[in-house]
Amino acid sequence: MHKSRKDILLEYVQNVQPEFMELFIKRAPQQVVDAMRQTVTNMIGTLPPQFFAVTVTTVAENLAQLMYSVMMTGYMFRNVQHRLELQQSLEQAALPEPQEKKDVQDYAPGTQKKVTGEVIRWNNISGAEKIDAVKYIELLEAEIDELNRQVATKTANGHNELLEYLKSLEPQNLKELTSTAGEDVVLAMNTFIKRLLAVSDPSQMKTSVTETSTPELAKLLYWLMMVGYSIRNIEVRFDMERVLGTTPKLAELPPGENI
């Protein structure tokens, strides 16, 4: 008897372990991993734990709401990643076929190009002005170097295509990224939360106090985000295998070979 999507999701959240994070980091797209790290850092803060011992205290009900929100963020990241991959594929397909280059040589910068003559360029104040061609090439190369430096700096400072894409979306478009989450997904997420909290009674949820350090909370949120991402991944693979007429196998799903 074939397992339903609900059964597979529940089996996953009941068995997935923290060790899955190491596998996820190795095999998931790098921009997804970086986006998760940046998101958790923004939520927790950047105080170095070796100098600041910060403790977070809350009741189980509030923690459960945070956990659900973080899992849904991971779920959303999977949909964003799919959109970006599709967009990049379409852009790549639209590019013209590269022309075969003949007699292309690698030139050193500046005067070694053996260019002679002058170039006329327009100055917004003084009008047309002449400049030595070699000098003009050197100016252009300097501008290119500066642009490359700015791009490298932007990347080093945490530029992330996935997060930039999310920032560009309207609120309605953001909602669409989680609109695929049906009853099976919500049930799986709540089951995972109950498993971690070990508290399910509504009255206890309002009174049970949880206390943790920020590093431990950050690790928990990171794990939750990865599980949310994987829940969506399981959905996608389940639907794909159903269309292809093959039997979904939990061993082939996260934390299996493909993420």
PDB file of N, CA, C and O in Angstrom, residues 148-196:
ATOM      1  N   ASN A 148      34.373  46.153 -10.120  1.00  0.00           N
ATOM      2  CA  ASN A 148      34.606  44.791  -9.634  1.00  0.00           C
ATOM      3  C   ASN A 148      34.834  44.771  -8.130  1.00  0.00           C
ATOM      4  O   ASN A 148      34.373  43.863  -7.432  1.00  0.00           O
ATOM      5  N   ARG A 149      35.548  45.786  -7.639  1.00  0.00           N
ATOM      6  CA  ARG A 149      35.795  45.868  -6.201  1.00  0.00           C
ATOM      7  C   ARG A 149      34.493  46.083  -5.439  1.00  0.00           C
ATOM      8  O   ARG A 149      34.253  45.477  -4.398  1.00  0.00           O
ATOM      9  N   GLN A 150      33.617  46.949  -5.985  1.00  0.00           N
ATOM     10  CA  GLN A 150      32.339  47.212  -5.333  1.00  0.00           C
ATOM     11  C   GLN A 150      31.458  45.967  -5.312  1.00  0.00           C
ATOM     12  O   GLN A 150      30.783  45.689  -4.321  1.00  0.00           O
ATOM     13  N   VAL A 151      31.478  45.221  -6.425  1.00  0.00           N
ATOM     14  CA  VAL A 151      30.693  43.984  -6.481  1.00  0.00           C
ATOM     15  C   VAL A 151      31.210  42.981  -5.462  1.00  0.00           C
ATOM     16  O   VAL A 151      30.437  42.326  -4.756  1.00  0.00           O
ATOM     17  N   ALA A 152      32.538  42.855  -5.377  1.00  0.00           N
ATOM     18  CA  ALA A 152      33.135  41.920  -4.415  1.00  0.00           C
ATOM     19  C   ALA A 152      32.807  42.330  -2.986  1.00  0.00           C
ATOM     20  O   ALA A 152      32.511  41.489  -2.134  1.00  0.00           O
ATOM     21  N   THR A 153      32.834  43.646  -2.725  1.00  0.00           N
ATOM     22  CA  THR A 153      32.512  44.138  -1.381  1.00  0.00           C
ATOM     23  C   THR A 153      31.062  43.856  -1.035  1.00  0.00           C
ATOM     24  O   THR A 153      30.732  43.440   0.075  1.00  0.00           O
ATOM     25  N   LYS A 154      30.183  44.069  -2.011  1.00  0.00           N
ATOM     26  CA  LYS A 154      28.755  43.822  -1.780  1.00  0.00           C
ATOM     27  C   LYS A 154      28.507  42.360  -1.467  1.00  0.00           C
ATOM     28  O   LYS A 154      27.732  42.011  -0.573  1.00  0.00           O
ATOM     29  N   THR A 155      29.202  41.475  -2.185  1.00  0.00           N
ATOM     30  CA  THR A 155      29.060  40.046  -1.931  1.00  0.00           C
ATOM     31  C   THR A 155      29.589  39.681  -0.555  1.00  0.00           C
ATOM     32  O   THR A 155      28.973  38.920   0.191  1.00  0.00           O
ATOM     33  N   ALA A 156      30.736  40.252  -0.205  1.00  0.00           N
ATOM     34  CA  ALA A 156      31.336  39.955   1.095  1.00  0.00           C
ATOM     35  C   ALA A 156      30.483  40.472   2.242  1.00  0.00           C
ATOM     36  O   ALA A 156      30.491  39.927   3.338  1.00  0.00           O
ATOM     37  N   ASN A 157      29.728  41.537   1.985  1.00  0.00           N
ATOM     38  CA  ASN A 157      28.893  42.128   3.035  1.00  0.00           C
ATOM     39  C   ASN A 157      27.541  41.450   3.167  1.00  0.00           C
ATOM     40  O   ASN A 157      26.637  41.972   3.811  1.00  0.00           O
ATOM     41  N   GLY A 158      27.382  40.304   2.534  1.00  0.00           N
ATOM     42  CA  GLY A 158      26.176  39.530   2.767  1.00  0.00           C
ATOM     43  C   GLY A 158      25.097  39.659   1.709  1.00  0.00           C
ATOM     44  O   GLY A 158      23.940  39.372   1.977  1.00  0.00           O
ATOM     45  N   HIS A 159      25.445  40.106   0.504  1.00  0.00           N
ATOM     46  CA  HIS A 159      24.450  40.156  -0.563  1.00  0.00           C
ATOM     47  C   HIS A 159      23.964  38.742  -0.854  1.00  0.00           C
ATOM     48  O   HIS A 159      24.754  37.828  -1.040  1.00  0.00           O
ATOM     49  N   ASN A 160      22.668  38.574  -0.864  1.00  0.00           N
ATOM     50  CA  ASN A 160      22.092  37.252  -1.087  1.00  0.00           C
ATOM     51  C   ASN A 160      20.925  37.389  -2.052  1.00  0.00           C
ATOM     52  O   ASN A 160      19.968  38.121  -1.783  1.00  0.00           O
ATOM     53  N   GLU A 161      21.030  36.697  -3.177  1.00  0.00           N
ATOM     54  CA  GLU A 161      20.024  36.834  -4.230  1.00  0.00           C
ATOM     55  C   GLU A 161      18.641  36.421  -3.743  1.00  0.00           C
ATOM     56  O   GLU A 161      17.636  37.041  -4.087  1.00  0.00           O
ATOM     57  N   LEU A 162      18.593  35.382  -2.931  1.00  0.00           N
ATOM     58  CA  LEU A 162      17.304  34.897  -2.430  1.00  0.00           C
ATOM     59  C   LEU A 162      16.629  35.949  -1.547  1.00  0.00           C
ATOM     60  O   LEU A 162      15.440  36.247  -1.706  1.00  0.00           O
ATOM     61  N   LEU A 163      17.396  36.537  -0.633  1.00  0.00           N
ATOM     62  CA  LEU A 163      16.835  37.561   0.253  1.00  0.00           C
ATOM     63  C   LEU A 163      16.496  38.830  -0.512  1.00  0.00           C
ATOM     64  O   LEU A 163      15.487  39.490  -0.218  1.00  0.00           O
ATOM     65  N   GLU A 164      17.327  39.179  -1.497  1.00  0.00           N
ATOM     66  CA  GLU A 164      17.038  40.363  -2.308  1.00  0.00           C
ATOM     67  C   GLU A 164      15.742  40.175  -3.086  1.00  0.00           C
ATOM     68  O   GLU A 164      14.948  41.106  -3.241  1.00  0.00           O
ATOM     69  N   TYR A 165      15.525  38.972  -3.573  1.00  0.00           N
ATOM     70  CA  TYR A 165      14.287  38.678  -4.299  1.00  0.00           C
ATOM     71  C   TYR A 165      13.075  38.826  -3.379  1.00  0.00           C
ATOM     72  O   TYR A 165      12.056  39.401  -3.760  1.00  0.00           O
ATOM     73  N   LEU A 166      13.198  38.321  -2.166  1.00  0.00           N
ATOM     74  CA  LEU A 166      12.096  38.434  -1.204  1.00  0.00           C
ATOM     75  C   LEU A 166      11.779  39.896  -0.894  1.00  0.00           C
ATOM     76  O   LEU A 166      10.616  40.285  -0.793  1.00  0.00           O
ATOM     77  N   LYS A 167      12.826  40.705  -0.749  1.00  0.00           N
ATOM     78  CA  LYS A 167      12.624  42.121  -0.444  1.00  0.00           C
ATOM     79  C   LYS A 167      11.909  42.851  -1.576  1.00  0.00           C
ATOM     80  O   LYS A 167      11.229  43.851  -1.343  1.00  0.00           O
ATOM     81  N   SER A 168      12.056  42.352  -2.790  1.00  0.00           N
ATOM     82  CA  SER A 168      11.468  43.022  -3.950  1.00  0.00           C
ATOM     83  C   SER A 168       9.988  42.698  -4.144  1.00  0.00           C
ATOM     84  O   SER A 168       9.317  43.329  -4.958  1.00  0.00           O
ATOM     85  N   LEU A 169       9.476  41.719  -3.398  1.00  0.00           N
ATOM     86  CA  LEU A 169       8.103  41.271  -3.605  1.00  0.00           C
ATOM     87  C   LEU A 169       7.095  42.115  -2.832  1.00  0.00           C
ATOM     88  O   LEU A 169       7.384  42.616  -1.747  1.00  0.00           O
ATOM     89  N   GLU A 170       5.915  42.241  -3.408  1.00  0.00           N
ATOM     90  CA  GLU A 170       4.805  42.888  -2.724  1.00  0.00           C
ATOM     91  C   GLU A 170       4.222  41.915  -1.697  1.00  0.00           C
ATOM     92  O   GLU A 170       4.395  40.696  -1.819  1.00  0.00           O
ATOM     93  N   PRO A 171       3.527  42.432  -0.664  1.00  0.00           N
ATOM     94  CA  PRO A 171       2.947  41.552   0.370  1.00  0.00           C
ATOM     95  C   PRO A 171       2.110  40.410  -0.191  1.00  0.00           C
ATOM     96  O   PRO A 171       2.180  39.282   0.295  1.00  0.00           O
ATOM     97  N   GLN A 172       1.328  40.696  -1.232  1.00  0.00           N
ATOM     98  CA  GLN A 172       0.484  39.663  -1.813  1.00  0.00           C
ATOM     99  C   GLN A 172       1.322  38.546  -2.426  1.00  0.00           C
ATOM    100  O   GLN A 172       0.993  37.359  -2.322  1.00  0.00           O
ATOM    101  N   ASN A 173       2.431  38.931  -3.063  1.00  0.00           N
ATOM    102  CA  ASN A 173       3.313  37.929  -3.659  1.00  0.00           C
ATOM    103  C   ASN A 173       4.008  37.093  -2.593  1.00  0.00           C
ATOM    104  O   ASN A 173       4.278  35.904  -2.801  1.00  0.00           O
ATOM    105  N   LEU A 174       4.295  37.707  -1.450  1.00  0.00           N
ATOM    106  CA  LEU A 174       4.892  36.960  -0.346  1.00  0.00           C
ATOM    107  C   LEU A 174       3.936  35.889   0.164  1.00  0.00           C
ATOM    108  O   LEU A 174       4.339  34.771   0.474  1.00  0.00           O
ATOM    109  N   LYS A 175       2.658  36.235   0.249  1.00  0.00           N
ATOM    110  CA  LYS A 175       1.662  35.268   0.721  1.00  0.00           C
ATOM    111  C   LYS A 175       1.571  34.074  -0.221  1.00  0.00           C
ATOM    112  O   LYS A 175       1.347  32.941   0.212  1.00  0.00           O
ATOM    113  N   GLU A 176       1.752  34.331  -1.509  1.00  0.00           N
ATOM    114  CA  GLU A 176       1.669  33.248  -2.488  1.00  0.00           C
ATOM    115  C   GLU A 176       2.759  32.197  -2.270  1.00  0.00           C
ATOM    116  O   GLU A 176       2.584  31.034  -2.630  1.00  0.00           O
ATOM    117  N   LEU A 177       3.872  32.609  -1.673  1.00  0.00           N
ATOM    118  CA  LEU A 177       4.991  31.687  -1.465  1.00  0.00           C
ATOM    119  C   LEU A 177       4.696  30.638  -0.402  1.00  0.00           C
ATOM    120  O   LEU A 177       5.405  29.638  -0.297  1.00  0.00           O
ATOM    121  N   THR A 178       3.675  30.881   0.418  1.00  0.00           N
ATOM    122  CA  THR A 178       3.285  29.887   1.425  1.00  0.00           C
ATOM    123  C   THR A 178       1.872  29.358   1.180  1.00  0.00           C
ATOM    124  O   THR A 178       1.355  28.591   1.986  1.00  0.00           O
ATOM    125  N   SER A 179       1.274  29.774   0.067  1.00  0.00           N
ATOM    126  CA  SER A 179      -0.107  29.363  -0.209  1.00  0.00           C
ATOM    127  C   SER A 179      -0.218  27.875  -0.525  1.00  0.00           C
ATOM    128  O   SER A 179      -1.306  27.299  -0.457  1.00  0.00           O
ATOM    129  N   THR A 180       0.906  27.239  -0.863  1.00  0.00           N
ATOM    130  CA  THR A 180       0.876  25.808  -1.174  1.00  0.00           C
ATOM    131  C   THR A 180       0.825  24.947   0.089  1.00  0.00           C
ATOM    132  O   THR A 180       0.638  23.735   0.001  1.00  0.00           O
ATOM    133  N   ALA A 181       1.010  25.575   1.239  1.00  0.00           N
ATOM    134  CA  ALA A 181       1.018  24.820   2.498  1.00  0.00           C
ATOM    135  C   ALA A 181      -0.409  24.438   2.889  1.00  0.00           C
ATOM    136  O   ALA A 181      -1.176  25.253   3.387  1.00  0.00           O
ATOM    137  N   GLY A 182      -0.751  23.179   2.670  1.00  0.00           N
ATOM    138  CA  GLY A 182      -2.088  22.697   2.992  1.00  0.00           C
ATOM    139  C   GLY A 182      -2.167  22.081   4.376  1.00  0.00           C
ATOM    140  O   GLY A 182      -1.275  22.253   5.213  1.00  0.00           O
ATOM    141  N   GLU A 183      -3.232  21.342   4.611  1.00  0.00           N
ATOM    142  CA  GLU A 183      -3.465  20.741   5.926  1.00  0.00           C
ATOM    143  C   GLU A 183      -2.351  19.767   6.318  1.00  0.00           C
ATOM    144  O   GLU A 183      -1.964  19.702   7.486  1.00  0.00           O
ATOM    145  N   ASP A 184      -1.854  19.006   5.349  1.00  0.00           N
ATOM    146  CA  ASP A 184      -0.796  18.034   5.650  1.00  0.00           C
ATOM    147  C   ASP A 184       0.461  18.727   6.165  1.00  0.00           C
ATOM    148  O   ASP A 184       1.114  18.248   7.101  1.00  0.00           O
ATOM    149  N   VAL A 185       0.786  19.862   5.551  1.00  0.00           N
ATOM    150  CA  VAL A 185       1.979  20.612   5.950  1.00  0.00           C
ATOM    151  C   VAL A 185       1.805  21.198   7.346  1.00  0.00           C
ATOM    152  O   VAL A 185       2.696  21.093   8.198  1.00  0.00           O
ATOM    153  N   VAL A 186       0.668  21.823   7.581  1.00  0.00           N
ATOM    154  CA  VAL A 186       0.403  22.429   8.891  1.00  0.00           C
ATOM    155  C   VAL A 186       0.428  21.368   9.988  1.00  0.00           C
ATOM    156  O   VAL A 186       0.998  21.578  11.067  1.00  0.00           O
ATOM    157  N   LEU A 187      -0.171  20.215   9.707  1.00  0.00           N
ATOM    158  CA  LEU A 187      -0.174  19.123  10.681  1.00  0.00           C
ATOM    159  C   LEU A 187       1.248  18.646  10.963  1.00  0.00           C
ATOM    160  O   LEU A 187       1.624  18.424  12.126  1.00  0.00           O
ATOM    161  N   ALA A 188       2.045  18.501   9.913  1.00  0.00           N
ATOM    162  CA  ALA A 188       3.426  18.037  10.085  1.00  0.00           C
ATOM    163  C   ALA A 188       4.232  19.036  10.916  1.00  0.00           C
ATOM    164  O   ALA A 188       4.996  18.649  11.807  1.00  0.00           O
ATOM    165  N   MET A 189       4.060  20.321  10.638  1.00  0.00           N
ATOM    166  CA  MET A 189       4.796  21.343  11.388  1.00  0.00           C
ATOM    167  C   MET A 189       4.386  21.347  12.858  1.00  0.00           C
ATOM    168  O   MET A 189       5.236  21.408  13.756  1.00  0.00           O
ATOM    169  N   ASN A 190       3.097  21.285  13.115  1.00  0.00           N
ATOM    170  CA  ASN A 190       2.625  21.272  14.506  1.00  0.00           C
ATOM    171  C   ASN A 190       3.068  20.007  15.238  1.00  0.00           C
ATOM    172  O   ASN A 190       3.373  20.044  16.435  1.00  0.00           O
ATOM    173  N   THR A 191       3.116  18.891  14.513  1.00  0.00           N
ATOM    174  CA  THR A 191       3.590  17.641  15.110  1.00  0.00           C
ATOM    175  C   THR A 191       5.053  17.756  15.505  1.00  0.00           C
ATOM    176  O   THR A 191       5.468  17.298  16.576  1.00  0.00           O
ATOM    177  N   PHE A 192       5.836  18.388  14.646  1.00  0.00           N
ATOM    178  CA  PHE A 192       7.258  18.571  14.941  1.00  0.00           C
ATOM    179  C   PHE A 192       7.451  19.496  16.143  1.00  0.00           C
ATOM    180  O   PHE A 192       8.298  19.252  17.011  1.00  0.00           O
ATOM    181  N   ILE A 193       6.656  20.553  16.204  1.00  0.00           N
ATOM    182  CA  ILE A 193       6.742  21.497  17.325  1.00  0.00           C
ATOM    183  C   ILE A 193       6.395  20.802  18.641  1.00  0.00           C
ATOM    184  O   ILE A 193       7.085  20.971  19.656  1.00  0.00           O
ATOM    185  N   LYS A 194       5.335  20.002  18.634  1.00  0.00           N
ATOM    186  CA  LYS A 194       4.944  19.278  19.849  1.00  0.00           C
ATOM    187  C   LYS A 194       6.026  18.287  20.266  1.00  0.00           C
ATOM    188  O   LYS A 194       6.281  18.087  21.454  1.00  0.00           O
ATOM    189  N   ARG A 195       6.653  17.683  19.274  1.00  0.00           N
ATOM    190  CA  ARG A 195       7.736  16.741  19.575  1.00  0.00           C
ATOM    191  C   ARG A 195       8.885  17.451  20.294  1.00  0.00           C
ATOM    192  O   ARG A 195       9.451  16.922  21.264  1.00  0.00           O
ATOM    193  N   LEU A 196       9.220  18.654  19.846  1.00  0.00           N
ATOM    194  CA  LEU A 196      10.342  19.378  20.442  1.00  0.00           C
ATOM    195  C   LEU A 196       9.984  19.980  21.800  1.00  0.00           C
ATOM    196  O   LEU A 196      10.808  19.988  22.718  1.00  0.00           O
TER     197      LEU A 196
END
